[in-house]
XYZ file of C-alpha atoms in Angstrom:
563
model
C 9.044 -55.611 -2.290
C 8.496 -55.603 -5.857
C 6.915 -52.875 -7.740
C 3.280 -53.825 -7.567
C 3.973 -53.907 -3.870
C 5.323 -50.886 -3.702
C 2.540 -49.214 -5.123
C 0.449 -50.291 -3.282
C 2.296 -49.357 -0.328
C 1.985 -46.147 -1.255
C -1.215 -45.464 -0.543
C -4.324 -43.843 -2.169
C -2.860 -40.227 -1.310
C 0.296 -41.386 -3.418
C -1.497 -43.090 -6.060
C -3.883 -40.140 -6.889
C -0.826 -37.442 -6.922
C -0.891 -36.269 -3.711
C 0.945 -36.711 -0.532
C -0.267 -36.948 2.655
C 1.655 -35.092 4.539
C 1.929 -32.302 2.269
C -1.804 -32.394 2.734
C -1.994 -32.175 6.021
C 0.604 -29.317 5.984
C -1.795 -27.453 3.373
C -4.882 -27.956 5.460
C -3.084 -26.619 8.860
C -1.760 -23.595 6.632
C -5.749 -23.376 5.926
C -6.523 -23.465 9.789
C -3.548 -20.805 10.578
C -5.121 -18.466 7.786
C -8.449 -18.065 9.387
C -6.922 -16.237 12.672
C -7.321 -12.360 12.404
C -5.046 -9.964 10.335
C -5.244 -6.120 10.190
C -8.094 -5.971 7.732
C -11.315 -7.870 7.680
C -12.418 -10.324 5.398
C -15.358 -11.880 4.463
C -15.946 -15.412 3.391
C -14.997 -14.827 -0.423
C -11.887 -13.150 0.474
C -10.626 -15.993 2.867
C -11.667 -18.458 0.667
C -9.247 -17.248 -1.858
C -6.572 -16.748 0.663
C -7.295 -20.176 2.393
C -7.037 -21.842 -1.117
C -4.107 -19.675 -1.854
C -2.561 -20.588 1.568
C -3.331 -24.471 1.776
C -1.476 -24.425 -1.726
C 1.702 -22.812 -0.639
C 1.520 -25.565 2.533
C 1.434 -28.340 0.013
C 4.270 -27.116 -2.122
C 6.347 -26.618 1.090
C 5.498 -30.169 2.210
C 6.422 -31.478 -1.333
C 9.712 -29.644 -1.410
C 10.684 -31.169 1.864
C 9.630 -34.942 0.532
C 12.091 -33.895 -2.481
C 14.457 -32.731 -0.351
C 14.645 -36.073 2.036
C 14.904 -38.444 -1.298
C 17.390 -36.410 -2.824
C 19.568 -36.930 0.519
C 18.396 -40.734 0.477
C 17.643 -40.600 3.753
C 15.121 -43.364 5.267
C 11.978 -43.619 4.648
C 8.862 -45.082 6.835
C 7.155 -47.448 3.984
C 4.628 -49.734 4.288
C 1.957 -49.985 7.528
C 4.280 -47.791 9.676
C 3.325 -45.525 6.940
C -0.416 -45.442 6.766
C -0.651 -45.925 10.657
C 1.467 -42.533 10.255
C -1.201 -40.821 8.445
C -3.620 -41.912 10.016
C -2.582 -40.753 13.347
C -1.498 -37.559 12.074
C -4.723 -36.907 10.268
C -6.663 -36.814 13.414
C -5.113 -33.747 14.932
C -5.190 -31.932 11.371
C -8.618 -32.683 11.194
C -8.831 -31.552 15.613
C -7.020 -28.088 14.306
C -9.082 -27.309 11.618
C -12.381 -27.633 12.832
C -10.931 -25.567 16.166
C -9.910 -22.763 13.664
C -13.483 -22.951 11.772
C -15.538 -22.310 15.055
C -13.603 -19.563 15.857
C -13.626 -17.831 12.442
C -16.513 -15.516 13.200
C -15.374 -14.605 16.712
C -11.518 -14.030 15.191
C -13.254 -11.533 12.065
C -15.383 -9.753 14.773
C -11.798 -9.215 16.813
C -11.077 -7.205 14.087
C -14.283 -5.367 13.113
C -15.202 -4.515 16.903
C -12.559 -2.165 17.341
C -12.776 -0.865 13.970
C -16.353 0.110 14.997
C -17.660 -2.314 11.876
C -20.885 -4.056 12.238
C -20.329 -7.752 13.300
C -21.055 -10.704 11.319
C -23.078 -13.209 12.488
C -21.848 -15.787 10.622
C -18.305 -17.212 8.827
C -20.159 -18.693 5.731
C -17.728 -22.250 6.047
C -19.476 -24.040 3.494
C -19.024 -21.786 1.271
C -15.685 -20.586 2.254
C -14.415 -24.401 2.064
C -15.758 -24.981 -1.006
C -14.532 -22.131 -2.827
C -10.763 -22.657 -0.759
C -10.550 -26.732 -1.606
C -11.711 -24.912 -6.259
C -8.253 -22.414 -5.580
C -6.345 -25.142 -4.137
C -7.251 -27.879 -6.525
C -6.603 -25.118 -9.827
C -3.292 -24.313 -8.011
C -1.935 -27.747 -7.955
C -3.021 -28.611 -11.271
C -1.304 -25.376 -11.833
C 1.620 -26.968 -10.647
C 1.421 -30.113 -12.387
C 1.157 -28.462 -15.334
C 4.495 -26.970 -14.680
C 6.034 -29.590 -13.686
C 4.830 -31.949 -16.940
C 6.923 -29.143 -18.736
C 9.872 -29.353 -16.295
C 9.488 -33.225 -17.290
C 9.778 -32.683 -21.062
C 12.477 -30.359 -21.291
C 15.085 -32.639 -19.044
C 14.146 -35.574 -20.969
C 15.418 -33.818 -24.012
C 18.176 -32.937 -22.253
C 19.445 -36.126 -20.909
C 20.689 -36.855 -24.417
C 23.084 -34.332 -24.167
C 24.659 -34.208 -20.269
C 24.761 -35.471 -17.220
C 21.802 -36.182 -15.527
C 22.323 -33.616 -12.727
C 23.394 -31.090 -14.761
C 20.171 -31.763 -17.141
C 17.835 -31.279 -14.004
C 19.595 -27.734 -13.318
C 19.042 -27.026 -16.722
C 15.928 -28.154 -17.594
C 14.812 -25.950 -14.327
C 16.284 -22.766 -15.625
C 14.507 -23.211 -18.967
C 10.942 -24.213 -17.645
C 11.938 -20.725 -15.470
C 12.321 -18.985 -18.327
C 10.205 -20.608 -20.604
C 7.251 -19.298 -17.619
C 8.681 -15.724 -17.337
C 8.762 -15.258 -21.054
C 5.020 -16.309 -21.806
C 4.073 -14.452 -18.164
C 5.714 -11.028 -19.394
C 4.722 -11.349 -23.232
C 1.635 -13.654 -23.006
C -0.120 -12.166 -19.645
C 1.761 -9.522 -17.888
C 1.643 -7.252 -21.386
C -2.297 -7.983 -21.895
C -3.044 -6.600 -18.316
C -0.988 -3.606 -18.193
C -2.473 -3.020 -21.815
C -6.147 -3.381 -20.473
C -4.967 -1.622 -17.417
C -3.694 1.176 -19.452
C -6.894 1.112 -21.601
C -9.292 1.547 -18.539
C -7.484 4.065 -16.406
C -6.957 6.326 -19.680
C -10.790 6.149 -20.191
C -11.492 7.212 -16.766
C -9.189 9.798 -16.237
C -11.902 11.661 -19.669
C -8.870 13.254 -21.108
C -8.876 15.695 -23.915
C -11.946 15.281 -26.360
C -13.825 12.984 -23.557
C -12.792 16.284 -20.726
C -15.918 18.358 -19.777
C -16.050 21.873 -20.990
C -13.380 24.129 -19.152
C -13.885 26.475 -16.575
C -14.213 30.305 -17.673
C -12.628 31.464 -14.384
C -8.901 32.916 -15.536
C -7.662 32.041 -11.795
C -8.164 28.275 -11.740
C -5.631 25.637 -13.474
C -7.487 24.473 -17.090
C -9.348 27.858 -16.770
C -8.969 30.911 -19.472
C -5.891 32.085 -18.832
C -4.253 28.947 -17.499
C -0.876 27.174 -19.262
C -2.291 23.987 -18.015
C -4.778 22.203 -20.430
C -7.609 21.607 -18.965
C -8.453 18.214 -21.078
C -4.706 16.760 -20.082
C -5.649 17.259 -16.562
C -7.365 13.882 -16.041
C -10.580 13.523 -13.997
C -8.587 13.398 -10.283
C -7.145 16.755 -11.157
C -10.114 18.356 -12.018
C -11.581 17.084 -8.969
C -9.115 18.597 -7.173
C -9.296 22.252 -8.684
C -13.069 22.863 -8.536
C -13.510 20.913 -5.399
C -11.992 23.127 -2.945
C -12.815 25.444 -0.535
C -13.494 29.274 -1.409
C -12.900 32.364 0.541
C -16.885 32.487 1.177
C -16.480 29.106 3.006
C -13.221 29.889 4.780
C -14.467 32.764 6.089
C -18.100 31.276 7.280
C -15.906 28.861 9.412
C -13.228 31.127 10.895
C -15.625 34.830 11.189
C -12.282 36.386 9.637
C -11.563 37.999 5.914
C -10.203 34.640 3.651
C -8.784 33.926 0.428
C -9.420 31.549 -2.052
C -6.920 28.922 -1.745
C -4.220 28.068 -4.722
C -4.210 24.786 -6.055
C -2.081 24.075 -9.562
C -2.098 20.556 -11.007
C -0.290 19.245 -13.705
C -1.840 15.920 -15.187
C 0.612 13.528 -16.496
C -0.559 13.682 -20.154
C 0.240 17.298 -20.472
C 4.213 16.722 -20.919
C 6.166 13.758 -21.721
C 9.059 14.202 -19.107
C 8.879 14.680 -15.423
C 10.857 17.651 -15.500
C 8.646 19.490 -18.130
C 5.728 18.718 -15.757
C 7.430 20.337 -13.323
C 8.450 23.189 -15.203
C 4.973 24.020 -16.122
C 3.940 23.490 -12.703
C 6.125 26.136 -11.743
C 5.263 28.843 -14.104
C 1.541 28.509 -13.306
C 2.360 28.720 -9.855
C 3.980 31.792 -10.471
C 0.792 32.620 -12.828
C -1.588 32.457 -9.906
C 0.592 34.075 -7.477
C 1.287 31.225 -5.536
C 4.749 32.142 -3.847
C 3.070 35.457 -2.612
C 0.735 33.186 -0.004
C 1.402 32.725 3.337
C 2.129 28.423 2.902
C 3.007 26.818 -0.341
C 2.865 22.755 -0.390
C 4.359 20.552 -2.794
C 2.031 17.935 -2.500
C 2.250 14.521 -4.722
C -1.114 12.935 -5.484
C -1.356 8.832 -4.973
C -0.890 6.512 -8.066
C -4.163 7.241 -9.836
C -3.223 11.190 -9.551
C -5.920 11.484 -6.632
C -5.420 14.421 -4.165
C -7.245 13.314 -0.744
C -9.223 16.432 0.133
C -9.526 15.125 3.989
C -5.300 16.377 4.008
C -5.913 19.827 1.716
C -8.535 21.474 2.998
C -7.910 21.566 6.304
C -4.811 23.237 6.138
C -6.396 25.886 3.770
C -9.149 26.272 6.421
C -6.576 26.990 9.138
C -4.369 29.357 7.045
C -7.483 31.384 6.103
C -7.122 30.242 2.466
C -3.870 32.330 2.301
C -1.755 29.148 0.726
C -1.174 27.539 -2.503
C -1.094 24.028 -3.004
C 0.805 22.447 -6.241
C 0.808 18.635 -7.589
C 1.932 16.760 -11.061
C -0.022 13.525 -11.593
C 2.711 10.785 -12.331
C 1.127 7.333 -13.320
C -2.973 6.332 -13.851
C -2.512 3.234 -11.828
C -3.533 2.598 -8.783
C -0.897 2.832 -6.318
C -0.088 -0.694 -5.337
C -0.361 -1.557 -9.459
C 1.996 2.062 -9.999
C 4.377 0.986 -7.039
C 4.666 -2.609 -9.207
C 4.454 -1.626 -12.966
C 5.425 1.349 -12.429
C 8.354 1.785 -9.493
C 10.087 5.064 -11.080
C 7.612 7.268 -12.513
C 6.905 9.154 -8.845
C 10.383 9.075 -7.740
C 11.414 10.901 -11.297
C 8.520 13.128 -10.394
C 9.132 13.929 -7.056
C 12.624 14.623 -7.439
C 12.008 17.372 -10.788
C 9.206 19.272 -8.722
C 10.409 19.624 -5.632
C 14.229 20.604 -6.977
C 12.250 22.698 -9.017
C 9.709 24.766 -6.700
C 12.823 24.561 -4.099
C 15.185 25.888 -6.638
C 13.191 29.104 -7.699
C 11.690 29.453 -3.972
C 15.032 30.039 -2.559
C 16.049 32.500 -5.014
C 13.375 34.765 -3.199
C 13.949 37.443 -0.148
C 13.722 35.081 2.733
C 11.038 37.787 4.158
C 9.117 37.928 1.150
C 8.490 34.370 0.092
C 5.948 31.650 1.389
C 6.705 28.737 4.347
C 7.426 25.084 2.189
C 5.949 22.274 3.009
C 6.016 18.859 1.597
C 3.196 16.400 1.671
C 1.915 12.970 0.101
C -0.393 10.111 1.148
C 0.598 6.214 0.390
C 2.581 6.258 -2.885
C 2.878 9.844 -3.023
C 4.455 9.631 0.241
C 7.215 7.444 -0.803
C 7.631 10.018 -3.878
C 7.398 12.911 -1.554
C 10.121 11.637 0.652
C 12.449 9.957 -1.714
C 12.277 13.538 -3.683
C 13.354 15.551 -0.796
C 16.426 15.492 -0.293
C 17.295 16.803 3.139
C 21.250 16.939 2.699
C 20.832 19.320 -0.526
C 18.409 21.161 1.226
C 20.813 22.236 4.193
C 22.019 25.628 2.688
C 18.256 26.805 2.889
C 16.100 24.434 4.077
C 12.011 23.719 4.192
C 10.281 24.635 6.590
C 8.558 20.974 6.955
C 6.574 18.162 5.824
C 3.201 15.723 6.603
C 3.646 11.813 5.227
C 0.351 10.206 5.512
C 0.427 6.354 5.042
C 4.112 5.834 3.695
C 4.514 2.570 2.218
C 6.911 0.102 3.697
C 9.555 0.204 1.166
C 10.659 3.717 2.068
C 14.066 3.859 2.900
C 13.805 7.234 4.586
C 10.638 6.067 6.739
C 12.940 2.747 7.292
C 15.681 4.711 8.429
C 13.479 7.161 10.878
C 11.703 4.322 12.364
C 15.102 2.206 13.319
C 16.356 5.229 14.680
C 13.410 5.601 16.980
C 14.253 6.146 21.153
C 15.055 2.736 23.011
C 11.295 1.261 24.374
C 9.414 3.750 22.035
C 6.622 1.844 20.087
C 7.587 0.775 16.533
C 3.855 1.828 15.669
C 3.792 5.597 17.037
C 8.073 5.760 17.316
C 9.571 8.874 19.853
C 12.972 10.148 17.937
C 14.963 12.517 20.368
C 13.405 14.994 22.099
C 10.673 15.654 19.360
C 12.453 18.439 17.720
C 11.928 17.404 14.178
C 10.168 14.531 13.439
C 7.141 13.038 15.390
C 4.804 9.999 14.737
C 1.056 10.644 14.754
C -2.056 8.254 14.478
C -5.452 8.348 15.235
C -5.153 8.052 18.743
C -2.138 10.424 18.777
C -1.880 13.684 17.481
C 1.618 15.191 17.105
C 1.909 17.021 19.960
C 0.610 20.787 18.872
C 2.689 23.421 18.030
C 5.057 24.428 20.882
C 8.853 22.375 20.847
C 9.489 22.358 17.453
C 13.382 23.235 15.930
C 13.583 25.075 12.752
C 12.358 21.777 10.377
C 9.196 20.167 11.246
C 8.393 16.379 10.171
C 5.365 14.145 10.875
C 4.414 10.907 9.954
C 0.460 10.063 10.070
C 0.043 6.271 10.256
C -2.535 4.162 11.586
C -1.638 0.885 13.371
C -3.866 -1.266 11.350
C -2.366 0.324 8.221
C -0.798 -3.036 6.173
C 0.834 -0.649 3.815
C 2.986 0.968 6.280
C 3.179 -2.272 8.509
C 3.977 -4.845 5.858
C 7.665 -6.507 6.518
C 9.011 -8.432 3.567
C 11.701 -10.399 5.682
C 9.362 -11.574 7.995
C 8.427 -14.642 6.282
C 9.749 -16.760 9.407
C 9.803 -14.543 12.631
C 7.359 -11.796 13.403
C 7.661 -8.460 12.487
C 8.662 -5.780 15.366
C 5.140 -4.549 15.818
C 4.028 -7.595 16.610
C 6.324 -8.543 18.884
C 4.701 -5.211 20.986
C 1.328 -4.636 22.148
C -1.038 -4.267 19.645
C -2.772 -1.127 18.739
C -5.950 -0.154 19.481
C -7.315 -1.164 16.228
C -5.658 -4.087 15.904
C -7.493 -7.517 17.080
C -5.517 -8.774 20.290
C -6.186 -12.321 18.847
C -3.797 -11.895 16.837
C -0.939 -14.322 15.940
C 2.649 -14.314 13.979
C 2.125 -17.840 12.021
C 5.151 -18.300 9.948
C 4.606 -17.846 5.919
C 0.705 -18.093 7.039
C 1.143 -14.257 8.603
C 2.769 -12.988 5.823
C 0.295 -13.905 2.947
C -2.650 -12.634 5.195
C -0.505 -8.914 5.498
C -0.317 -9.255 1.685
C -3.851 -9.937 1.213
C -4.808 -7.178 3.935
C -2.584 -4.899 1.575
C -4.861 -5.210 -1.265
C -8.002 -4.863 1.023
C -6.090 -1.652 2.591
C -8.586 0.320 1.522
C -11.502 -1.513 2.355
C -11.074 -0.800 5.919
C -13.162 2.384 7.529
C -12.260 5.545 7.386
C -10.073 6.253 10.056
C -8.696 2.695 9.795
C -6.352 0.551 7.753
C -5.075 2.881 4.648
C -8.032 4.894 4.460
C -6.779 8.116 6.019
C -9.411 10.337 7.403
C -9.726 14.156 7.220
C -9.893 14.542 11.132
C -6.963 12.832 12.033
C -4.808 15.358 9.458
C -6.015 17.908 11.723
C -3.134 17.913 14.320
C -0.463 17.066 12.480
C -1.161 19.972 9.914
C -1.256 22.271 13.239
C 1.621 20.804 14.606
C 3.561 21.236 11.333
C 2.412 24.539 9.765
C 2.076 26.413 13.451
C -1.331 28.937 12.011
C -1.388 32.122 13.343
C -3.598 32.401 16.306
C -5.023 28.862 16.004
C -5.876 27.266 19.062
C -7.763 24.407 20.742
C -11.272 25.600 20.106
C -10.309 25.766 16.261
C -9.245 22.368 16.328
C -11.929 20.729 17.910
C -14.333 22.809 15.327
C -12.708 22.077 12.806
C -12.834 18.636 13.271
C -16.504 18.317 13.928
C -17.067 20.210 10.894
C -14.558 18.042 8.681
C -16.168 14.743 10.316
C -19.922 16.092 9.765
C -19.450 16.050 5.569
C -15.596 14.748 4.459
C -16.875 12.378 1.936
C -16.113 15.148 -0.131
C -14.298 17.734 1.400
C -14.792 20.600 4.037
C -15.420 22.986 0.927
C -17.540 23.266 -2.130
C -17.466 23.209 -6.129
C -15.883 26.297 -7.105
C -16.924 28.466 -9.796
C -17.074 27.048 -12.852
């Protein structure tokens, strides 16, 4: 054939860049992304992600065309080839529009049993549209990179073996990207990210005027600055509960609940934090209360009232509550950008509380707890360290949302009794550690060994749930039945499933409370009475307390305290 022939053989798909098969892969990548996840989406999101999706088709179906030529293996040319695509395009074409009439029915799977409104409508044009802009930008994207790839082996053809040129030339177009990524774009964001936080966490000269009460953190006796607290921690000190609403709840004499908080512009190094964490502890008389937690706040420095004041409710107030703010960031940006700031942080506070703690008459000193949600989780449980804790150890801990890179959580859930649920795991006999969600609590009080451990985690939680290996074969929880907030409709696609969990991660907290990674103030309810055992708490407080936490948790069961 010559080489007008051949072009023309190629086809129109060939001879405008792209392949058809490829294509076709993309598009049924596009189909397999509009099945249900664990979040919802509407049509903007799964535009993105279908463009996103049908892109990372393509490039799989162009990789596999490289791969075949570069083992010379035969080729179908010619008619055989266009009857090829033409036969194949029909069923792409069958299992796309399939996918598209079920769209709505698939999102509603979701949002039914989420107790979400349902939509009435998928949006397709616009979703199609706005998938075929992302896909198109992607592969020009990609031809961009691949012009350079072009250049650079050209050059070096003049110097070595072809082969060795292509290797070459794809190591520097590698590092040629990561270079102008890290100093070009990467630097920019985390700059602009830096700027914005900073500005809304009103630090120092932009910090409103400091309390006058000498028993609050920031107040007028405090050794915490009020203006390096950050806006989360001030939140969290004049947000709380007081004795006057403790004891309207229970009909019994309260306290005003502890809480110290040490914002992360108040010392450069974790371990000063946590030094001056400890001495206004000690300031406020926090290790003469009943319960002390060790709490770490999520990425932004946020402490989640739904998991504080509970416990203060059912302890009468008589507890103290400390936390050091560790990054600004978000926590999937901080977990990223920022990987080691709240392990570092964990690991000086808790060594630190735990080191002075012990040094105390065992009679005379407060129960220790641990505690974090999402990212403070991970810090939480990466900075207790049970082995060094032996000689004298806590008395417990409550992990709400723990991110799926936790080694510990790894560990606990693999060890989890033969034919117990990878979602809500059974370990032993329940002695010290139990699972708890929002259909199960953590079992009460009564059964418990000396430690006591529970995870809170909700089944449609991606953050917990997401599996990094499971790129080609489902993940264990979906190999079980799903839970009751997860759609039943849905399906492991391979590659397909995994970019939807990713997307559902950054939509985590999109999700209603209650759902996904949006932990609600109820469900800490039980675990808190399962870990910290209250003195003559029972059912009846429970189920009050949770009707009056679910009547007005937006912000908290308590009030502003006194300024």
């Amino acid at each position: 054939m010559t080489e007008g022939g051949a072009i023309r053989g190629r086809g129109w798909f060939e001879r405008t860049g792209l392949y058809a098969m490829p294509l076709y892969l993309g598009i049924l990548f596009l189909a397999g992304s509009l099945t249900p996840s664990l979040i919802p989406r509407d049509w903007l999101v799964q535009g993105i992600l279908g463009g996103l999706v049908m892109a990372v088709g393509y490039l799989i179906g162009r990789f596999a065309i490289a791969l075949w030529r570069l083992l010379e293996l035969p080729e179908v040319q010619g008619r055989p080839a266009v009857w090829a695509r033409g036969i194949l395009g029909v069923p792409t074409a069958v299992v796309l529009a399939i996918c598209l009439s079920a769209a709505r029915g698939w999102q509603n799977s979701i949002r039914a049993p989420m107790g979400m409104e349902l939509v009435e409508t998928s949006h397709t044009p616009q979703m199609l549209a706005l998938a075929v802009a992302v896909f198109i930008f992607l592969v020009l994207v990609g031809y961009l990179l691949q012009w350079v790839f072009n250049r650079v082996r050209l050059r070096l053809y003049r110097y070595m073996p072809a082969r060795t040129a292509d290797v070459a030339g794809f190591l520097l177009t590698s590092l040629i990207l990561i270079v102008l990524a890290r100093d070009g774009v990467l630097n920019r964001v985390i700059d602009g990210l830096d700027s914005s936080v900073t500005l809304a966490q009103r630090l120092f000269d932009d910090a409103p005027a400091p309390p006058r009460a000498r028993n609050l953190t920031g107040g007028a006796a405090s050794l915490v600055n009020w203006g390096a607290l950050g806006q989360p921690g001030r939140d969290y000190i004049l947000n709380g509960p007081t004795a006057g609403d403790i004891a309207t709840f229970t009909g019994r004499d309260a306290r005003t609940p502890i809480r110290v908080y040490v914002g992360r512009a108040q010392a450069d190094t974790p371990q000063e934090r946590a030094d001056l964490a400890l001495a206004e502890l000690i300031r406020q008389g926090g290790f003469d209360r009943e319960v002390l937690i060790v709490a770490m706040p999520t990425g932004t420095g946020w402490m989640d009232p739904g998991a504080v004041d509970p416990v203060e409710y059912m302890h009468g107030g008589d507890i103290a509550t400390v936390a050091v703010q560790y990054s600004y960031l978000q926590s999937p940006l901080a977990l990223i950008l920022e990987t080691r700031s709240g392990l570092d942080q964990a690991e000086a506070l808790i060594s630190t509380i735990h080191t002075h703690w012990r040094t105390l008459p065992r009679d005379a000193r407060p129960r220790l707890y641990m505690h974090g949600l999402s990212l403070g989780a991970w810090s939480s449980m990466h900075g207790t360290d049970l082995f060094t804790l032996l000689d004298d150890p806590i008395d417990g801990a409550l992990w709400a949302g723990p991110p799926f890179p936790s080694v510990r959580w790894q560990h606990v859930v693999a060890s989890r009794n033969a034919g117990s649920p990878f979602i809500v795991p059974l370990l032993g006999d329940g002695r010290l550690i139990r699972f708890a969600s929002h259909y199960q609590d953590a079992g009460g009080s009564e059964g418990w060994g000396d430690m006591r451990i529970v995870y809170l985690q909700y089944s449609s939680d991606p953050i917990v749930f997401f599996s990094p290996t499971s790129l080609f074969s489902a993940p264990q929880w979906m190999r079980e039945a799903p839970g009751p907030d997860v759609s039943s409709q849905m399906r492991f696609i391979p590659v397909v499933t995994q970019l939807q969990l990713a997307v559902d991660m950054a939509l985590a907290n999109t999700a209603p409370d209650g759902h996904g990674h949006a932990y609600y103030a109820p469900d800490y309810i039980g675990p808190w009475v399962a870990v910290t055992d209250p003195a003559d708490w029972t059912e009846t407080d429970t189920t009050r307390l949770i009707a009056h936490c679910d009547a007005g948790f937006q912000q908290g069961c308590g009030h502003v305290r006194t300024r």
